[in-house]
Amino acid sequence: MIRLFRRSLAARFICFTLVILALSQVVAFCISWDQHGQSLRKVAKGEMLSRCAALVRVLEATPPSLQGDILRASDTSLTRYWISPGAPRPPAEWRQAAWKELRRPLPRVQLPMHGGAGEPEQPVFQLPKEPTTGGSTEWVPLAAEVWPLPTPAKFIYLDDENGMGITAQLSNGSWLNAAFVKPGHEWFWTARSLTFLGAAGLFFCVLAVVAAQGITRPLRRLANAAEAFGRGEKIEPLPESGPDDVTAIAFNRMQERLTRFVDDRTRMFAALSHDLRTPLTSLRLRAEFVADDELREKMLGTIAEIQGMAEASLAFVRADATAEATRTVELSALVESLCDDLAEIGWDVTFEDSPKVGCRCRPDAVRRACRNLVENAVRYGERARVRVERNGDAALIVVEDDGPGIAEELKEQVFAPFFRLESSRCMETGGHGLGLAIVRTVARRHGGDVTLANRAGGLTAVFSLPLDGSGATPELEPPVRTEPLPHGLAATS
């Protein structure tokens, strides 16, 4: 989950949306809960004042002998009424008497068809514990706008939130006392509130998923296009509509400019290599008229070397400029077919058993690079052992030989164009020095690389290619068996 949050913009957007939703719902619930509590307390206070005023009128119009029955009949599970002969006691003492009255069981109603005395009825709810602190410290006289009778009345809170009390004077000098208490504190997280919060969270989560997809889809398309373009694939211009119009326009312009820049340099280099043929031919003709045989042979050899380098460069540029389609092939079969072709013409090449690896690449370019590595191994290391491995998200083509290896300080120089370890400058033994340069160019244009490492008794060349990280098994295409490339292009460093 943490990995998905770190790597996915959509997951982050959804998480932030849900956090904001939860915070907003909690704040809204707290505000509404506070308003709800104040409204309920105000309504309960108004209802209690109204009932007390009505009960005072009834008691004033009723003989004293019936007042006890009226009070018992007026008692409810939330309210108790009683009459005290004198003035109201201090709030603390009156509060204790009120809690005592509230815990007094109500008598069970006796129906006419049933005999027997009425039994006490237990409350149908759990009363809160009598608080030791809280509530009013002084009696508050009720103003005329809230108490409709001319007789004086006073009000008190039993605690901070659960109950309240009223005492009103009767015409005979006694006082009517009334105590009201709620059944207890209601939970904030009720089933209704949780259901509402869950439904709202699910609704907003769906909206967040849709919004995140709308935002991340163009970015994902741009990232995939940039990755493919970096590997040398031909990318169609991205659609310049919707929320990604500015980014797509910038990417399309960048792709167009880079492609034009590379094409211009390629054409210029190809033209330069082609135009060298005319002056080289002229030099060859003039060298033929040199009388000194030894000098003539040296001049012709130098001219032939220059012409060979120009021909190799021109062939390399032409091959590089060829727009080969990228497709998914079975890399082990591709390399094995190449090894079989080279073994048929007498090379000491062995392909070891390798797992099947599906790789999206330009097969002809990979085949050419692999051929150069194998020819290097056979020419300088007597034989070549080739295998294909898979290492995480990369496919590896490993070529081992039994040669002397390469000095550590020369491992990077051998990839430079026209650099040769063979100092005789003979084309038959040293080539033109473009072999490993071609290998590195092919590897890096696929998003991979090539490395050389000495080992006991030989050299190991590792040609890496990135794999598609989707995890799906691609539809593989069979490798195409082609004739080995001309010897000049496979010349090594």
Tab-separated table of C-alpha atoms in Angstrom:
chain	number	residue	atom	x	y	z
A	1	MET	CA	0.000	0.000	0.000
A	2	ILE	CA	2.833	2.397	0.872
A	3	ARG	CA	4.616	1.499	-2.375
A	4	LEU	CA	1.453	2.203	-4.353
A	5	PHE	CA	1.049	5.550	-2.559
A	6	ARG	CA	4.628	6.526	-3.386
A	7	ARG	CA	4.519	5.500	-7.046
A	8	SER	CA	0.951	6.321	-8.064
A	9	LEU	CA	-0.310	9.877	-8.430
A	10	ALA	CA	-3.885	8.579	-8.560
A	11	ALA	CA	-3.460	6.796	-5.207
A	12	ARG	CA	-2.116	9.979	-3.617
A	13	PHE	CA	-4.986	12.033	-5.032
A	14	ILE	CA	-7.562	9.549	-3.722
A	15	CYS	CA	-5.945	9.390	-0.262
A	16	PHE	CA	-5.792	13.173	0.034
A	17	THR	CA	-9.408	13.440	-1.091
A	18	LEU	CA	-10.544	10.916	1.525
A	19	VAL	CA	-8.556	12.642	4.273
A	20	ILE	CA	-10.077	16.000	3.371
A	21	LEU	CA	-13.532	14.393	3.254
A	22	ALA	CA	-13.064	12.799	6.684
A	23	LEU	CA	-11.840	16.052	8.240
A	24	SER	CA	-14.669	18.077	6.709
A	25	GLN	CA	-17.246	15.532	7.880
A	26	VAL	CA	-15.846	15.527	11.417
A	27	VAL	CA	-15.884	19.336	11.579
A	28	ALA	CA	-19.408	19.449	10.162
A	29	PHE	CA	-20.596	16.795	12.614
A	30	CYS	CA	-19.030	18.615	15.566
A	31	ILE	CA	-20.687	21.897	14.622
A	32	SER	CA	-24.060	20.299	13.953
A	33	TRP	CA	-23.781	18.200	17.107
A	34	ASP	CA	-23.190	21.280	19.228
A	35	GLN	CA	-26.107	23.090	17.601
A	36	HIS	CA	-28.227	19.974	17.993
A	37	GLY	CA	-27.470	19.783	21.725
A	38	GLN	CA	-28.217	23.456	22.295
A	39	SER	CA	-31.490	23.174	20.378
A	40	LEU	CA	-32.587	20.114	22.351
A	41	ARG	CA	-31.767	21.808	25.651
A	42	LYS	CA	-33.687	24.919	24.650
A	43	VAL	CA	-36.701	22.870	23.569
A	44	ALA	CA	-36.597	20.762	26.744
A	45	LYS	CA	-36.384	23.903	28.916
A	46	GLY	CA	-39.325	25.517	27.153
A	47	GLU	CA	-41.386	22.335	27.430
A	48	MET	CA	-40.603	22.006	31.133
A	49	LEU	CA	-41.539	25.633	31.875
A	50	SER	CA	-44.809	25.197	30.009
A	51	ARG	CA	-45.711	22.007	31.885
A	52	CYS	CA	-44.769	23.514	35.243
A	53	ALA	CA	-46.924	26.582	34.587
A	54	ALA	CA	-49.851	24.362	33.588
A	55	LEU	CA	-49.374	22.190	36.672
A	56	VAL	CA	-49.353	25.291	38.927
A	57	ARG	CA	-52.717	26.354	37.461
A	58	VAL	CA	-54.133	22.884	38.042
A	59	LEU	CA	-52.904	22.752	41.643
A	60	GLU	CA	-54.286	26.233	42.381
A	61	ALA	CA	-57.734	25.082	41.230
A	62	THR	CA	-57.633	21.751	43.053
A	63	PRO	CA	-58.306	20.973	46.750
A	64	PRO	CA	-55.146	20.211	48.764
A	65	SER	CA	-56.299	16.630	49.344
A	66	LEU	CA	-56.020	15.845	45.622
A	67	GLN	CA	-52.736	17.572	44.969
A	68	GLY	CA	-50.649	14.480	45.828
A	69	ASP	CA	-52.568	12.335	43.309
A	70	ILE	CA	-52.146	15.023	40.657
A	71	LEU	CA	-48.394	15.172	41.229
A	72	ARG	CA	-48.058	11.362	41.047
A	73	ALA	CA	-50.115	11.314	37.875
A	74	SER	CA	-47.921	14.035	36.355
A	75	ASP	CA	-44.669	12.170	37.029
A	76	THR	CA	-42.979	10.688	33.972
A	77	SER	CA	-39.875	8.596	33.412
A	78	LEU	CA	-37.935	11.825	32.820
A	79	THR	CA	-39.627	14.223	35.235
A	80	ARG	CA	-40.550	14.242	38.952
A	81	TYR	CA	-42.819	16.728	40.816
A	82	TRP	CA	-43.132	17.307	44.562
A	83	ILE	CA	-44.216	20.089	46.939
A	84	SER	CA	-42.062	21.538	49.707
A	85	PRO	CA	-43.553	23.689	52.492
A	86	GLY	CA	-40.845	26.320	52.693
A	87	ALA	CA	-38.690	28.396	50.413
A	88	PRO	CA	-36.217	26.581	48.087
A	89	ARG	CA	-33.171	25.225	49.816
A	90	PRO	CA	-29.644	26.067	48.611
A	91	PRO	CA	-28.808	24.627	45.148
A	92	ALA	CA	-26.531	21.857	46.434
A	93	GLU	CA	-29.135	20.531	48.923
A	94	TRP	CA	-31.997	20.915	46.457
A	95	ARG	CA	-29.970	19.056	43.799
A	96	GLN	CA	-29.485	16.068	46.121
A	97	ALA	CA	-33.238	15.952	46.824
A	98	ALA	CA	-33.957	16.186	43.090
A	99	TRP	CA	-31.712	13.211	42.258
A	100	LYS	CA	-33.384	11.247	45.024
A	101	GLU	CA	-36.818	11.992	43.579
A	102	LEU	CA	-35.675	11.118	40.051
A	103	ARG	CA	-34.545	7.684	41.232
A	104	ARG	CA	-37.858	7.010	42.926
A	105	PRO	CA	-39.689	4.280	40.969
A	106	LEU	CA	-43.034	5.142	39.456
A	107	PRO	CA	-46.042	3.088	40.641
A	108	ARG	CA	-47.328	0.569	38.127
A	109	VAL	CA	-50.747	1.505	36.728
A	110	GLN	CA	-53.588	-0.674	38.053
A	111	LEU	CA	-56.253	-1.479	35.475
A	112	PRO	CA	-59.895	-1.976	36.590
A	113	MET	CA	-60.068	-5.578	35.377
A	114	HIS	CA	-57.041	-6.570	37.453
A	115	GLY	CA	-56.997	-6.720	41.194
A	116	GLY	CA	-54.164	-6.157	43.592
A	117	ALA	CA	-52.204	-3.095	44.536
A	118	GLY	CA	-50.022	-1.352	42.099
A	119	GLU	CA	-46.345	-2.292	42.161
A	120	PRO	CA	-43.474	0.106	41.650
A	121	GLU	CA	-42.401	0.400	38.037
A	122	GLN	CA	-38.703	0.558	37.358
A	123	PRO	CA	-37.436	3.189	34.917
A	124	VAL	CA	-37.147	1.992	31.324
A	125	PHE	CA	-33.771	3.773	30.952
A	126	GLN	CA	-30.540	4.062	32.867
A	127	LEU	CA	-30.275	7.345	34.752
A	128	PRO	CA	-26.899	9.032	34.716
A	129	LYS	CA	-24.844	8.977	37.856
A	130	GLU	CA	-25.378	11.888	40.209
A	131	PRO	CA	-22.571	14.345	39.397
A	132	THR	CA	-20.480	15.702	42.235
A	133	THR	CA	-19.613	18.864	40.298
A	134	GLY	CA	-21.253	20.975	37.635
A	135	GLY	CA	-24.654	22.569	37.445
A	136	SER	CA	-25.782	25.974	38.694
A	137	THR	CA	-24.366	27.384	41.895
A	138	GLU	CA	-27.233	29.851	42.448
A	139	TRP	CA	-30.962	29.926	41.758
A	140	VAL	CA	-31.819	32.000	38.697
A	141	PRO	CA	-35.144	33.890	38.907
A	142	LEU	CA	-37.278	33.411	35.793
A	143	ALA	CA	-38.164	36.570	33.919
A	144	ALA	CA	-41.710	37.412	32.923
A	145	GLU	CA	-41.090	36.699	29.232
A	146	VAL	CA	-40.332	33.018	29.966
A	147	TRP	CA	-42.599	32.448	33.002
A	148	PRO	CA	-46.248	33.290	32.212
A	149	LEU	CA	-47.581	33.340	35.809
A	150	PRO	CA	-47.416	36.205	38.342
A	151	THR	CA	-46.060	33.901	41.051
A	152	PRO	CA	-42.267	33.829	41.425
A	153	ALA	CA	-40.266	30.922	39.956
A	154	LYS	CA	-36.606	29.970	39.937
A	155	PHE	CA	-34.463	27.823	37.644
A	156	ILE	CA	-31.344	25.664	38.180
A	157	TYR	CA	-29.222	23.208	36.164
A	158	LEU	CA	-28.678	19.836	37.830
A	159	ASP	CA	-25.377	19.276	36.008
A	160	ASP	CA	-23.539	20.490	32.908
A	161	GLU	CA	-25.726	18.801	30.340
A	162	ASN	CA	-28.151	16.170	31.636
A	163	GLY	CA	-30.805	17.828	33.812
A	164	MET	CA	-32.539	20.966	35.046
A	165	GLY	CA	-34.882	21.972	37.861
A	166	ILE	CA	-37.667	24.534	38.508
A	167	THR	CA	-39.333	25.654	41.683
A	168	ALA	CA	-42.484	27.859	41.667
A	169	GLN	CA	-44.386	29.373	44.600
A	170	LEU	CA	-48.063	28.495	45.094
A	171	SER	CA	-50.714	30.831	46.510
A	172	ASN	CA	-50.701	29.010	49.890
A	173	GLY	CA	-46.991	29.708	50.391
A	174	SER	CA	-45.696	26.232	49.484
A	175	TRP	CA	-43.395	25.616	46.512
A	176	LEU	CA	-43.832	23.249	43.556
A	177	ASN	CA	-40.569	21.528	42.633
A	178	ALA	CA	-39.870	19.928	39.229
A	179	ALA	CA	-36.736	18.006	38.139
A	180	PHE	CA	-36.013	16.886	34.593
A	181	VAL	CA	-33.146	14.697	33.399
A	182	LYS	CA	-32.219	13.198	30.033
A	183	PRO	CA	-31.641	9.432	29.827
A	184	GLY	CA	-27.922	9.927	29.247
A	185	HIS	CA	-25.405	11.213	26.736
A	186	GLU	CA	-26.081	10.135	23.138
A	187	TRP	CA	-23.136	8.759	21.208
A	188	PHE	CA	-21.676	10.879	18.459
A	189	TRP	CA	-20.928	7.884	16.194
A	190	THR	CA	-24.401	6.483	15.779
A	191	ALA	CA	-25.323	3.919	13.145
A	192	ARG	CA	-26.991	6.635	11.123
A	193	SER	CA	-23.986	8.947	11.168
A	194	LEU	CA	-21.609	6.103	10.314
A	195	THR	CA	-23.840	5.006	7.440
A	196	PHE	CA	-23.999	8.544	6.111
A	197	LEU	CA	-20.234	8.995	6.427
A	198	GLY	CA	-19.557	5.663	4.698
A	199	ALA	CA	-21.936	6.458	1.844
A	200	ALA	CA	-20.414	9.911	1.412
A	201	GLY	CA	-16.901	8.444	1.508
A	202	LEU	CA	-17.777	5.842	-1.124
A	203	PHE	CA	-19.380	8.469	-3.355
A	204	PHE	CA	-16.447	10.856	-3.106
A	205	CYS	CA	-14.007	7.972	-3.554
A	206	VAL	CA	-15.638	7.116	-6.883
A	207	LEU	CA	-15.463	10.776	-7.895
A	208	ALA	CA	-11.799	10.891	-6.829
A	209	VAL	CA	-11.001	7.797	-8.901
A	210	VAL	CA	-12.656	9.311	-11.983
A	211	ALA	CA	-10.896	12.656	-11.447
A	212	ALA	CA	-7.543	10.991	-10.786
A	213	GLN	CA	-7.825	8.919	-13.943
A	214	GLY	CA	-8.650	12.025	-15.931
A	215	ILE	CA	-5.520	13.704	-14.561
A	216	THR	CA	-3.083	10.794	-14.607
A	217	ARG	CA	-4.098	9.223	-17.941
A	218	PRO	CA	-2.531	12.044	-20.038
A	219	LEU	CA	0.535	12.059	-17.781
A	220	ARG	CA	0.891	8.288	-18.079
A	221	ARG	CA	0.519	8.546	-21.853
A	222	LEU	CA	3.198	11.241	-21.898
A	223	ALA	CA	5.545	9.166	-19.704
A	224	ASN	CA	5.112	6.083	-21.916
A	225	ALA	CA	5.706	8.145	-25.050
A	226	ALA	CA	8.834	9.718	-23.554
A	227	GLU	CA	10.165	6.299	-22.528
A	228	ALA	CA	9.525	4.820	-25.975
A	229	PHE	CA	11.026	7.865	-27.693
A	230	GLY	CA	14.122	7.564	-25.505
A	231	ARG	CA	14.532	3.993	-26.754
A	232	GLY	CA	14.522	5.169	-30.355
A	233	GLU	CA	10.994	4.073	-31.259
A	234	LYS	CA	8.924	6.080	-33.676
A	235	ILE	CA	6.150	7.789	-31.714
A	236	GLU	CA	3.032	9.231	-33.223
A	237	PRO	CA	2.256	12.798	-32.085
A	238	LEU	CA	0.204	12.883	-28.898
A	239	PRO	CA	-3.355	14.239	-29.118
A	240	GLU	CA	-3.321	17.941	-28.305
A	241	SER	CA	-6.748	18.131	-26.694
A	242	GLY	CA	-8.143	17.937	-23.176
A	243	PRO	CA	-6.312	18.857	-19.979
A	244	ASP	CA	-2.953	17.711	-21.370
A	245	ASP	CA	-2.922	20.094	-24.333
A	246	VAL	CA	-0.004	22.244	-23.149
A	247	THR	CA	2.163	19.250	-22.132
A	248	ALA	CA	1.382	17.329	-25.323
A	249	ILE	CA	2.210	20.325	-27.503
A	250	ALA	CA	5.577	20.746	-25.758
A	251	PHE	CA	6.355	17.037	-26.114
A	252	ASN	CA	5.388	16.964	-29.785
A	253	ARG	CA	7.579	19.985	-30.498
A	254	MET	CA	10.485	18.445	-28.610
A	255	GLN	CA	10.126	15.167	-30.511
A	256	GLU	CA	9.951	16.979	-33.841
A	257	ARG	CA	13.032	19.097	-33.118
A	258	LEU	CA	15.113	16.197	-31.833
A	259	THR	CA	14.168	14.033	-34.787
A	260	ARG	CA	15.016	16.823	-37.216
A	261	PHE	CA	18.310	17.464	-35.436
A	262	VAL	CA	19.361	13.793	-35.550
A	263	ASP	CA	18.272	13.445	-39.177
A	264	ASP	CA	20.263	16.534	-40.174
A	265	ARG	CA	23.403	15.241	-38.463
A	266	THR	CA	22.946	11.793	-39.976
A	267	ARG	CA	22.520	13.173	-43.481
A	268	MET	CA	25.523	15.440	-43.050
A	269	PHE	CA	27.711	12.566	-41.871
A	270	ALA	CA	26.479	10.305	-44.644
A	271	ALA	CA	27.149	13.007	-47.228
A	272	LEU	CA	30.635	13.556	-45.827
A	273	SER	CA	31.460	9.851	-45.970
A	274	HIS	CA	30.070	9.645	-49.499
A	275	ASP	CA	31.934	12.721	-50.749
A	276	LEU	CA	35.259	11.346	-49.486
A	277	ARG	CA	35.148	8.726	-52.215
A	278	THR	CA	35.982	11.215	-54.992
A	279	PRO	CA	39.177	12.704	-53.475
A	280	LEU	CA	40.279	9.247	-52.317
A	281	THR	CA	39.881	7.902	-55.834
A	282	SER	CA	41.897	10.840	-57.155
A	283	LEU	CA	44.641	10.197	-54.606
A	284	ARG	CA	44.718	6.529	-55.554
A	285	LEU	CA	45.192	7.398	-59.235
A	286	ARG	CA	47.985	9.821	-58.433
A	287	ALA	CA	49.688	7.328	-56.146
A	288	GLU	CA	49.811	4.842	-58.989
A	289	PHE	CA	52.257	7.164	-60.825
A	290	VAL	CA	54.763	7.249	-57.957
A	291	ALA	CA	57.986	5.677	-59.180
A	292	ASP	CA	59.212	4.431	-55.813
A	293	ASP	CA	57.545	1.060	-55.290
A	294	GLU	CA	57.875	1.080	-51.486
A	295	LEU	CA	56.487	4.605	-51.163
A	296	ARG	CA	53.669	3.785	-53.602
A	297	GLU	CA	52.615	0.743	-51.579
A	298	LYS	CA	52.570	2.754	-48.332
A	299	MET	CA	50.481	5.502	-49.926
A	300	LEU	CA	48.037	3.016	-51.412
A	301	GLY	CA	47.749	1.240	-48.040
A	302	THR	CA	46.961	4.484	-46.247
A	303	ILE	CA	44.418	5.437	-48.892
A	304	ALA	CA	42.806	1.993	-48.613
A	305	GLU	CA	42.586	2.367	-44.837
A	306	ILE	CA	40.936	5.782	-45.144
A	307	GLN	CA	38.536	4.478	-47.760
A	308	GLY	CA	37.659	1.467	-45.619
A	309	MET	CA	36.899	3.699	-42.639
A	310	ALA	CA	34.726	5.930	-44.827
A	311	GLU	CA	32.875	2.912	-46.247
A	312	ALA	CA	32.333	1.476	-42.760
A	313	SER	CA	31.120	4.828	-41.446
A	314	LEU	CA	28.749	5.233	-44.367
A	315	ALA	CA	27.378	1.722	-43.883
A	316	PHE	CA	26.961	2.364	-40.157
A	317	VAL	CA	25.058	5.608	-40.754
A	318	ARG	CA	22.845	4.025	-43.397
A	319	ALA	CA	22.013	1.140	-41.122
A	320	ASP	CA	21.367	3.534	-38.226
A	321	ALA	CA	19.106	5.713	-40.346
A	322	THR	CA	16.974	2.757	-41.397
A	323	ALA	CA	13.636	3.002	-39.593
A	324	GLU	CA	13.233	-0.502	-38.179
A	325	ALA	CA	9.932	-1.248	-36.468
A	326	THR	CA	9.983	-2.170	-32.795
A	327	ARG	CA	8.241	-5.426	-31.954
A	328	THR	CA	8.209	-8.094	-29.269
A	329	VAL	CA	10.359	-11.153	-30.007
A	330	GLU	CA	11.601	-14.161	-28.089
A	331	LEU	CA	15.160	-13.051	-27.329
A	332	SER	CA	16.589	-16.506	-26.608
A	333	ALA	CA	15.413	-17.817	-29.968
A	334	LEU	CA	16.814	-14.745	-31.735
A	335	VAL	CA	20.271	-15.164	-30.181
A	336	GLU	CA	20.247	-18.934	-30.694
A	337	SER	CA	19.473	-18.568	-34.400
A	338	LEU	CA	22.386	-16.129	-34.730
A	339	CYS	CA	24.740	-18.555	-32.986
A	340	ASP	CA	23.607	-21.376	-35.275
A	341	ASP	CA	24.281	-19.222	-38.341
A	342	LEU	CA	27.790	-18.359	-37.150
A	343	ALA	CA	28.529	-21.968	-36.180
A	344	GLU	CA	27.569	-23.100	-39.699
A	345	ILE	CA	30.312	-20.911	-41.231
A	346	GLY	CA	32.952	-22.409	-38.932
A	347	TRP	CA	32.999	-20.131	-35.897
A	348	ASP	CA	33.509	-21.708	-32.460
A	349	VAL	CA	30.222	-20.486	-30.978
A	350	THR	CA	28.150	-22.316	-28.342
A	351	PHE	CA	24.679	-21.271	-27.188
A	352	GLU	CA	23.867	-22.430	-23.676
A	353	ASP	CA	20.395	-23.369	-22.478
A	354	SER	CA	18.507	-20.199	-21.563
A	355	PRO	CA	14.991	-19.320	-20.371
A	356	LYS	CA	12.496	-17.822	-22.756
A	357	VAL	CA	12.477	-14.048	-22.465
A	358	GLY	CA	10.022	-11.872	-24.388
A	359	CYS	CA	11.616	-8.533	-25.220
A	360	ARG	CA	10.342	-5.529	-27.158
A	361	CYS	CA	13.186	-4.365	-29.384
A	362	ARG	CA	14.403	-3.827	-32.960
A	363	PRO	CA	15.515	-7.378	-33.790
A	364	ASP	CA	17.914	-6.596	-36.664
A	365	ALA	CA	19.811	-4.039	-34.574
A	366	VAL	CA	20.044	-6.407	-31.595
A	367	ARG	CA	21.190	-9.212	-33.893
A	368	ARG	CA	23.923	-7.000	-35.344
A	369	ALA	CA	25.146	-5.949	-31.889
A	370	CYS	CA	25.165	-9.531	-30.647
A	371	ARG	CA	27.089	-10.631	-33.753
A	372	ASN	CA	29.763	-8.024	-33.076
A	373	LEU	CA	30.188	-9.267	-29.500
A	374	VAL	CA	30.412	-12.883	-30.651
A	375	GLU	CA	32.979	-12.019	-33.355
A	376	ASN	CA	35.053	-10.154	-30.768
A	377	ALA	CA	35.001	-13.226	-28.524
A	378	VAL	CA	35.962	-15.614	-31.351
A	379	ARG	CA	38.677	-13.369	-32.792
A	380	TYR	CA	40.414	-12.447	-29.531
A	381	GLY	CA	39.255	-15.185	-27.149
A	382	GLU	CA	39.305	-18.281	-29.394
A	383	ARG	CA	35.666	-19.184	-28.752
A	384	ALA	CA	32.337	-17.709	-27.612
A	385	ARG	CA	29.811	-19.056	-25.105
A	386	VAL	CA	26.484	-17.220	-25.308
A	387	ARG	CA	23.440	-17.320	-23.057
A	388	VAL	CA	20.376	-15.206	-22.266
A	389	GLU	CA	19.370	-14.354	-18.688
A	390	ARG	CA	16.665	-12.371	-16.985
A	391	ASN	CA	17.630	-10.057	-14.124
A	392	GLY	CA	14.648	-8.208	-12.679
A	393	ASP	CA	13.304	-5.848	-15.339
A	394	ALA	CA	16.190	-6.424	-17.749
A	395	ALA	CA	17.156	-9.097	-20.269
A	396	LEU	CA	20.869	-9.911	-20.454
A	397	ILE	CA	22.806	-11.355	-23.394
A	398	VAL	CA	26.037	-12.719	-21.899
A	399	VAL	CA	29.024	-13.510	-24.164
A	400	GLU	CA	32.082	-15.176	-22.608
A	401	ASP	CA	35.453	-15.986	-24.198
A	402	ASP	CA	38.777	-17.522	-23.160
A	403	GLY	CA	40.978	-14.600	-24.168
A	404	PRO	CA	43.394	-12.407	-22.225
A	405	GLY	CA	40.760	-9.798	-21.327
A	406	ILE	CA	41.090	-6.007	-21.462
A	407	ALA	CA	43.067	-3.664	-19.244
A	408	GLU	CA	40.907	-1.787	-16.764
A	409	GLU	CA	41.922	1.639	-18.074
A	410	LEU	CA	40.853	0.676	-21.617
A	411	LYS	CA	37.391	-0.712	-20.835
A	412	GLU	CA	35.712	2.595	-21.640
A	413	GLN	CA	37.959	3.604	-24.541
A	414	VAL	CA	37.155	0.481	-26.563
A	415	PHE	CA	33.610	1.820	-27.099
A	416	ALA	CA	34.905	4.933	-28.864
A	417	PRO	CA	34.506	4.902	-32.687
A	418	PHE	CA	37.642	3.856	-34.599
A	419	PHE	CA	39.513	2.871	-31.424
A	420	ARG	CA	41.378	-0.423	-31.804
A	421	LEU	CA	43.375	-2.485	-29.351
A	422	GLU	CA	45.229	-4.073	-32.251
A	423	SER	CA	48.137	-1.756	-33.093
A	424	SER	CA	49.120	-3.198	-36.465
A	425	ARG	CA	46.335	-1.216	-38.231
A	426	CYS	CA	45.702	-4.319	-40.356
A	427	MET	CA	42.094	-4.597	-41.473
A	428	GLU	CA	42.208	-8.381	-41.332
A	429	THR	CA	43.214	-8.511	-37.657
A	430	GLY	CA	41.907	-5.302	-36.148
A	431	GLY	CA	38.957	-4.114	-38.230
A	432	HIS	CA	37.937	-0.463	-38.341
A	433	GLY	CA	37.143	-0.086	-34.638
A	434	LEU	CA	33.377	0.388	-35.011
A	435	GLY	CA	32.174	-2.933	-33.605
A	436	LEU	CA	31.794	-2.052	-29.932
A	437	ALA	CA	30.671	1.475	-30.799
A	438	ILE	CA	27.785	-0.074	-32.716
A	439	VAL	CA	27.020	-2.398	-29.783
A	440	ARG	CA	26.833	0.468	-27.280
A	441	THR	CA	24.760	2.620	-29.644
A	442	VAL	CA	22.222	-0.171	-30.158
A	443	ALA	CA	22.053	-0.931	-26.415
A	444	ARG	CA	21.565	2.650	-25.306
A	445	ARG	CA	18.996	3.393	-27.992
A	446	HIS	CA	16.977	0.536	-26.522
A	447	GLY	CA	17.351	1.997	-23.010
A	448	GLY	CA	19.992	-0.540	-21.990
A	449	ASP	CA	23.786	-0.690	-21.962
A	450	VAL	CA	26.791	-2.950	-22.508
A	451	THR	CA	29.533	-3.690	-19.980
A	452	LEU	CA	32.818	-5.603	-20.072
A	453	ALA	CA	34.280	-7.507	-17.123
A	454	ASN	CA	37.458	-9.538	-16.800
A	455	ARG	CA	37.269	-12.931	-15.177
A	456	ALA	CA	39.654	-15.789	-14.562
A	457	GLY	CA	40.547	-17.067	-18.011
A	458	GLY	CA	38.640	-14.674	-20.224
A	459	LEU	CA	36.359	-11.688	-20.758
A	460	THR	CA	32.606	-11.396	-20.171
A	461	ALA	CA	30.477	-8.971	-22.192
A	462	VAL	CA	26.951	-8.268	-20.935
A	463	PHE	CA	24.436	-6.660	-23.295
A	464	SER	CA	21.319	-5.513	-21.350
A	465	LEU	CA	17.872	-4.619	-22.673
A	466	PRO	CA	14.961	-3.280	-20.578
A	467	LEU	CA	11.837	-5.383	-20.366
A	468	ASP	CA	8.220	-4.314	-20.309
A	469	GLY	CA	7.243	-4.167	-16.601
A	470	SER	CA	3.544	-4.880	-17.155
A	471	GLY	CA	3.951	-8.509	-16.157
A	472	ALA	CA	1.723	-9.722	-19.012
A	473	THR	CA	2.935	-12.411	-21.382
A	474	PRO	CA	3.330	-10.700	-24.771
A	475	GLU	CA	2.503	-12.280	-28.077
A	476	LEU	CA	5.949	-13.249	-29.279
A	477	GLU	CA	7.075	-13.155	-32.889
A	478	PRO	CA	9.492	-15.785	-34.202
A	479	PRO	CA	12.971	-14.456	-34.924
A	480	VAL	CA	13.888	-13.931	-38.549
A	481	ARG	CA	17.003	-15.793	-39.666
A	482	THR	CA	19.098	-13.505	-41.786
A	483	GLU	CA	22.465	-13.893	-43.450
A	484	PRO	CA	25.487	-12.778	-41.423
A	485	LEU	CA	26.393	-9.126	-41.892
A	486	PRO	CA	29.312	-8.109	-44.091
A	487	HIS	CA	32.643	-8.633	-42.431
A	488	GLY	CA	33.510	-4.941	-42.458
A	489	LEU	CA	30.582	-3.920	-40.239
A	490	ALA	CA	31.404	-6.522	-37.622
A	491	ALA	CA	34.943	-5.255	-37.179
A	492	THR	CA	35.748	-4.891	-33.528
A	493	SER	CA	37.732	-2.554	-31.370
